[in-house]
Each structure stands twice: as C-alpha cells, then as structure tokens.
PDB file of C-alpha atoms in Angstrom:
ATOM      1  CA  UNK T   1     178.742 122.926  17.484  1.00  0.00           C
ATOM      2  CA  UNK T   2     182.444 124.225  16.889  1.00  0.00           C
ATOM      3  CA  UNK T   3     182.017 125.512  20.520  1.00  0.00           C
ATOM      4  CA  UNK T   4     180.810 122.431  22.208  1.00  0.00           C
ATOM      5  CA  UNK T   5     183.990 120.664  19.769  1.00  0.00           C
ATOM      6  CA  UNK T   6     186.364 123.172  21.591  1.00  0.00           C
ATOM      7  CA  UNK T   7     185.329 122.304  24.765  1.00  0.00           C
ATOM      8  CA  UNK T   8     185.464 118.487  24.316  1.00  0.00           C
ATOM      9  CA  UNK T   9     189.056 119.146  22.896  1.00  0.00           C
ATOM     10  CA  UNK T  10     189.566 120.340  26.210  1.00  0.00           C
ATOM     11  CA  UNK T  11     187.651 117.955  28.337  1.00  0.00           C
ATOM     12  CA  UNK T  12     185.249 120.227  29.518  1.00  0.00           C
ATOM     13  CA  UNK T  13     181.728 118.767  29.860  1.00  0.00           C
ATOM     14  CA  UNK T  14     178.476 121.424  30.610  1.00  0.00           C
ATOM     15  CA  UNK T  15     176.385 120.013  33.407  1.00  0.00           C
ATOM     16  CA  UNK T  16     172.680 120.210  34.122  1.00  0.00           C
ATOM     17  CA  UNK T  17     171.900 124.294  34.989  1.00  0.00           C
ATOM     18  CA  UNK T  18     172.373 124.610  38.831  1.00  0.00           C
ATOM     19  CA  UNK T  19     168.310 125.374  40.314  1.00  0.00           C
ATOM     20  CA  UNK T  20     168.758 128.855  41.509  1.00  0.00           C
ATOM     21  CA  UNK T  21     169.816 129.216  45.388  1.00  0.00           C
ATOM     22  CA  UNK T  22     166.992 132.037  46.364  1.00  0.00           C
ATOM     23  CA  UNK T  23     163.925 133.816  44.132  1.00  0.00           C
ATOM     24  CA  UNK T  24     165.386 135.235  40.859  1.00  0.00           C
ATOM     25  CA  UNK T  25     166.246 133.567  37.647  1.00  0.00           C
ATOM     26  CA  UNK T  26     169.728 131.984  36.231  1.00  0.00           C
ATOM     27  CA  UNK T  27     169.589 134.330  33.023  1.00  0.00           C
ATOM     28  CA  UNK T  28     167.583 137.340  31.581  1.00  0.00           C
ATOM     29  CA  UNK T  29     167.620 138.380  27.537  1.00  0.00           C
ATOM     30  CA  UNK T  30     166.836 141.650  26.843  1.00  0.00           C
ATOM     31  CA  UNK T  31     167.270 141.972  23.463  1.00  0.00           C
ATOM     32  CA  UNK T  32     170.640 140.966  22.147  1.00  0.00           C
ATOM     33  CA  UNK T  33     172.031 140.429  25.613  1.00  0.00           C
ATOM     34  CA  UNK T  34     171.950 137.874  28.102  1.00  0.00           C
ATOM     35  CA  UNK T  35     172.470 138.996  31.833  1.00  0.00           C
ATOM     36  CA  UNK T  36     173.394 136.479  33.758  1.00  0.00           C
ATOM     37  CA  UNK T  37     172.490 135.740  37.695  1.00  0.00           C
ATOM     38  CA  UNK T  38     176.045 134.685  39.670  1.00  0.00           C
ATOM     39  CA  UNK T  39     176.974 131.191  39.183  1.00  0.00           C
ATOM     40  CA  UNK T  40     179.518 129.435  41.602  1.00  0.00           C
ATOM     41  CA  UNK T  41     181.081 126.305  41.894  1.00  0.00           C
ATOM     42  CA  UNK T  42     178.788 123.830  42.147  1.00  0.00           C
ATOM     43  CA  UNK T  43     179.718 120.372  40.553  1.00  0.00           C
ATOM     44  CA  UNK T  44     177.018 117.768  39.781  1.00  0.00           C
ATOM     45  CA  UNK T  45     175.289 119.674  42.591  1.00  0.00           C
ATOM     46  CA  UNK T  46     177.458 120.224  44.950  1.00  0.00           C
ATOM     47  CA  UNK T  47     179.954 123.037  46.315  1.00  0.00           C
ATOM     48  CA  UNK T  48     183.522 121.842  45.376  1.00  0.00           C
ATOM     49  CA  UNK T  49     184.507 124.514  47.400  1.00  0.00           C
ATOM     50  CA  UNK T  50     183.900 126.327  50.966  1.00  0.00           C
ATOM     51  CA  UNK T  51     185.752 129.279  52.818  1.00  0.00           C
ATOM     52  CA  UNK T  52     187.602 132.536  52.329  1.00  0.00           C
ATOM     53  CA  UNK T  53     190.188 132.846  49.814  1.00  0.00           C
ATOM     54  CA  UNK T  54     193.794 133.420  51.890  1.00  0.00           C
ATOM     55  CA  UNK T  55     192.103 131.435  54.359  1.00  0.00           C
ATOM     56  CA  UNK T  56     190.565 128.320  53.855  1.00  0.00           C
ATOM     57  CA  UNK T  57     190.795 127.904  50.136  1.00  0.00           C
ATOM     58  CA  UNK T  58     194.394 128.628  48.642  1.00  0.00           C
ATOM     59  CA  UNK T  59     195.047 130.990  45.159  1.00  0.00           C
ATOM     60  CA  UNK T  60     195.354 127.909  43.146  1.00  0.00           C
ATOM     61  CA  UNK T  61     191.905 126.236  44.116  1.00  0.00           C
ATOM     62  CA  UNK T  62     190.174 129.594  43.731  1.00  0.00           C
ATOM     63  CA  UNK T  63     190.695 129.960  40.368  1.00  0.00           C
ATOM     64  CA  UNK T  64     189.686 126.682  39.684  1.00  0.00           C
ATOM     65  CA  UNK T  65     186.229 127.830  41.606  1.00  0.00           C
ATOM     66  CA  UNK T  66     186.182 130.865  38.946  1.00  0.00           C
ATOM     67  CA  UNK T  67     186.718 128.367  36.110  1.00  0.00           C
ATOM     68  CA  UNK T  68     183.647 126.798  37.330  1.00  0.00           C
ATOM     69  CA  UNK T  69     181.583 128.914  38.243  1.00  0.00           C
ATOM     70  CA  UNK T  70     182.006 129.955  34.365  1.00  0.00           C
ATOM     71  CA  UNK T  71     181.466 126.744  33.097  1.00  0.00           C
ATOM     72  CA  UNK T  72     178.300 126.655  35.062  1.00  0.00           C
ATOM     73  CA  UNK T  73     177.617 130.199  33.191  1.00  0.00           C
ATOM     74  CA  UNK T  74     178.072 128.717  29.798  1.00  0.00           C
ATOM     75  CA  UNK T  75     175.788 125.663  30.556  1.00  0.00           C
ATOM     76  CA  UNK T  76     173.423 128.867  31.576  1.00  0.00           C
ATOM     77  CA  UNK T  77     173.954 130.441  27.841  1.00  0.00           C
ATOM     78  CA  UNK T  78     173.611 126.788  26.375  1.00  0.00           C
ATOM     79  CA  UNK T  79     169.892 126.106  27.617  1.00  0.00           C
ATOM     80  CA  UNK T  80     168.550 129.910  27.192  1.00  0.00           C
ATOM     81  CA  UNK T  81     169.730 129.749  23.306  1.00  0.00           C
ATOM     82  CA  UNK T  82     170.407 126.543  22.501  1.00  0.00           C
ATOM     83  CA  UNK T  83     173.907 126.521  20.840  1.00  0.00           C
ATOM     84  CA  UNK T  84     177.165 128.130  22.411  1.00  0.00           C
ATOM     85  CA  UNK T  85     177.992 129.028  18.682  1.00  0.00           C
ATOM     86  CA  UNK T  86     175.538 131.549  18.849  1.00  0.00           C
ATOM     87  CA  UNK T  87     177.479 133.640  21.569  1.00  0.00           C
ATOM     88  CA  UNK T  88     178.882 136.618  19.785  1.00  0.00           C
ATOM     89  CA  UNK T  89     180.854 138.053  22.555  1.00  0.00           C
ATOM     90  CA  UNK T  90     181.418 137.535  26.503  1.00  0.00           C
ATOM     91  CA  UNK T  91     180.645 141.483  27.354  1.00  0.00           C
ATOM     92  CA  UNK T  92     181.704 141.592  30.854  1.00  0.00           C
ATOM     93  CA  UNK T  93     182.472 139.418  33.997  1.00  0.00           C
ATOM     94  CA  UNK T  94     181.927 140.292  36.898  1.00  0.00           C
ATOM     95  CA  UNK T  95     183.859 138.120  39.917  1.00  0.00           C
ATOM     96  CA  UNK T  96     183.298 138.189  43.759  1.00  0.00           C
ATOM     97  CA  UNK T  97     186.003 137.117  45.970  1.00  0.00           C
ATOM     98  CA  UNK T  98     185.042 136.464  49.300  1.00  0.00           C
ATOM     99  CA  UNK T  99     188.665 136.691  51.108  1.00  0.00           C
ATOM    100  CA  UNK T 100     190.439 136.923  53.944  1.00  0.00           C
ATOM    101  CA  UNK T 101     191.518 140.698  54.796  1.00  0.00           C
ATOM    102  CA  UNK T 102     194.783 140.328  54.007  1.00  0.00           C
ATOM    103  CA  UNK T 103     194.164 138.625  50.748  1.00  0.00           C
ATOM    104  CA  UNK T 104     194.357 141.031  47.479  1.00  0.00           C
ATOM    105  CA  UNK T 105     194.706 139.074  44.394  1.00  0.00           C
ATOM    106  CA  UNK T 106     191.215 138.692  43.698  1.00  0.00           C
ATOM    107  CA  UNK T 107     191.968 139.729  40.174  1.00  0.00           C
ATOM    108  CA  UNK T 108     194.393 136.960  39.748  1.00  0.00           C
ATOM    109  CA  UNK T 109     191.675 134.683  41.361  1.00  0.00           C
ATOM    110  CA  UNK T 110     188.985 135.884  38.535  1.00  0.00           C
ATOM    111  CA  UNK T 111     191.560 135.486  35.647  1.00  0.00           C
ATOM    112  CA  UNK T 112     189.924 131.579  36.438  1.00  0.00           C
ATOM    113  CA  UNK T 113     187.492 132.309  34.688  1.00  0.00           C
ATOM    114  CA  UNK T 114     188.767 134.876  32.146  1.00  0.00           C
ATOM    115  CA  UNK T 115     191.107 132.839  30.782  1.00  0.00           C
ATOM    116  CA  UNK T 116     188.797 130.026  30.529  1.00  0.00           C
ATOM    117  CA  UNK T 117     186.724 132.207  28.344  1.00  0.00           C
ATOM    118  CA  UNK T 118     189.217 132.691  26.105  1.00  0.00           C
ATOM    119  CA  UNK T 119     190.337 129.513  25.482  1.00  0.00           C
ATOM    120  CA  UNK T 120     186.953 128.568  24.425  1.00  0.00           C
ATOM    121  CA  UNK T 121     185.811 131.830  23.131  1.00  0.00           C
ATOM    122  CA  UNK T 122     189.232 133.283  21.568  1.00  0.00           C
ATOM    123  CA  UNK T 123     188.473 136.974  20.714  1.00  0.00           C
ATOM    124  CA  UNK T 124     184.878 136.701  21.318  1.00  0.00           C
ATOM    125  CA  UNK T 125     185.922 135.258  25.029  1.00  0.00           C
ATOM    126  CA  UNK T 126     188.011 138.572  25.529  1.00  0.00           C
ATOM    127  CA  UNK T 127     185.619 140.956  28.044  1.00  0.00           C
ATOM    128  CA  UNK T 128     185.518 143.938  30.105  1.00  0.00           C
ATOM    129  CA  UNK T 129     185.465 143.159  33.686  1.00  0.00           C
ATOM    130  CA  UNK T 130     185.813 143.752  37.448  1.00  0.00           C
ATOM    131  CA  UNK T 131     187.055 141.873  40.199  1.00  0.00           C
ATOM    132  CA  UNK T 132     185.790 142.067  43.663  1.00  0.00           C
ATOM    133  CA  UNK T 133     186.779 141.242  47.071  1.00  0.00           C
ATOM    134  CA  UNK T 134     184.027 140.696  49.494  1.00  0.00           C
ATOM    135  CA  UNK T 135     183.276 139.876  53.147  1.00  0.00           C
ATOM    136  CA  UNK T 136     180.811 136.624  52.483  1.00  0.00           C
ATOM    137  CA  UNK T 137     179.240 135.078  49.852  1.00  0.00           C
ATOM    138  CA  UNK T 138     176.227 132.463  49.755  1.00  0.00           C
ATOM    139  CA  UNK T 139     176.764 129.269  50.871  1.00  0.00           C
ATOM    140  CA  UNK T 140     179.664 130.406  52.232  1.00  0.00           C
ATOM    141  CA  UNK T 141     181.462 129.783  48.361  1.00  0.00           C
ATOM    142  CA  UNK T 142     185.149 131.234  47.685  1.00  0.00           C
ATOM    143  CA  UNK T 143     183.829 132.686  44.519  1.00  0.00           C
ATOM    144  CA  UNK T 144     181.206 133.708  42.405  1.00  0.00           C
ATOM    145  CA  UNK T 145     180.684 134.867  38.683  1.00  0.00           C
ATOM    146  CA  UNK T 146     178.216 136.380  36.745  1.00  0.00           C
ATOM    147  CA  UNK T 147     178.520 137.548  33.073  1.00  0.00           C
ATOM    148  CA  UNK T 148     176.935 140.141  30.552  1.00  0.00           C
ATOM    149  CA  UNK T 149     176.633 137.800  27.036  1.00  0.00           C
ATOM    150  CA  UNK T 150     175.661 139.430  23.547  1.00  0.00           C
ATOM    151  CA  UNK T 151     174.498 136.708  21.243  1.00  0.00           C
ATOM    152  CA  UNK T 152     173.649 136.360  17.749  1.00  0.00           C
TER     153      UNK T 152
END
C-alpha cells in the first residue's frame, strides 16, 4: 500500500478503469510486463478535455491531460495486479499529441505524465520514452498515453 499512501499524500484518487473506446483490451501481461492500451483523459467518465494542443487546449491544460491520462494508466496496473506496490518499474511511455501545426512542445506536454510518474514512482517512475505529435486522436482528445510496466 506505500504506493496508494503516496498518492493520497498527494491527493490523487484512482477511478473506476475507463471501458475501452473500440475492440481491444485496457492491458496485456506477457510475462513480467504489462503493455498497456492508450489511456486519455477521461474523468469519472468523461473527457476533461477536447481539441488540438496550440489550438484549442493551451500547454498548461495539456499536461494536465497527460497527468491523467496516466493516472487512468495506473488505475489500469491497479486492477490487472492488484497492488501498485507490485510495479517494479514504468519501462516506457509513450505520448500522442494531437496539435496544431505550429505547435512543437509535445515533449514538454508528455513530461505531464512523466513527472507524475516520478513523483509516485521515484526511480522506479523514471522511463524511456517518446513523444509524439499527431494530426487527430479519438474522441477528438488533446492527448493520449500508453505505457510498457514490468512488475514484480
């Protein structure tokens, strides 16, 4: 539970896993590895957030749609193992910015979510990872985040 602690220290709460948005499933294990399907920022349901980053959703509010979409990825870990203390190490992230052609701080957009790993995580939060600006995403969402997990 020293996870679960760390994130009620910071007043982060896991919600209920978002129901996939089209035929695959939230999380695969193969072996020691969890591969996880793209989460975005859905909160108690619903999109927080709609649009093109540099557009309709500004820098500062697309981060915050990384840091969710990662909390939605932990709540992911959480039911397919049971405790977040059995995470060993956030692998890799991989982000998807859906911007605005002139925007090109997608990696500062991502570091939403990378950060947020590491405050929970501390080393073990630390990951590889790529950050990627795209044309559209589903649901028209700002951002979305998917994650390679080895557990214990």
């Amino acid at each position: 539970m020293q996870i679960e602690n760390r994130l009620a220290e910071i007043g982060v709460t896991l919600p209920n896993v978002p129901k996939p948005v089209a035929s695959y499933l939230p999380v695969v294990r193969s072996g020691n590895l969890l591969f996880l399907s793209g989460q975005l920022c859905t909160v108690a349901g619903e999109l927080k957030y709609q649009g093109k980053v540099g557009k309709e959703v500004s820098l500062e509010d697309a981060c915050q749609a990384a840091k969710i979409a990662a909390i939605n990825s932990l709540a992911v870990i959480k039911q397919q193992v049971g405790s977040l203390d059995k995470v060993k190490r956030i692998v890799k992230v991989v982000g998807y910015v859906a911007s605005d052609p002139s925007f090109s701080d997608q990696p500062k957009v991502i570091n939403g979510a990378s950060d947020f790993l590491v405050e929970v995580f501390g080393d073990k939060g630390s990951h590889a990872r790529s950050a990627v600006g795209v044309a559209a995403l589903p649901l028209n969402v700002p951002v979305e985040v998917e994650m390679i997990v080895e557990i214990e």
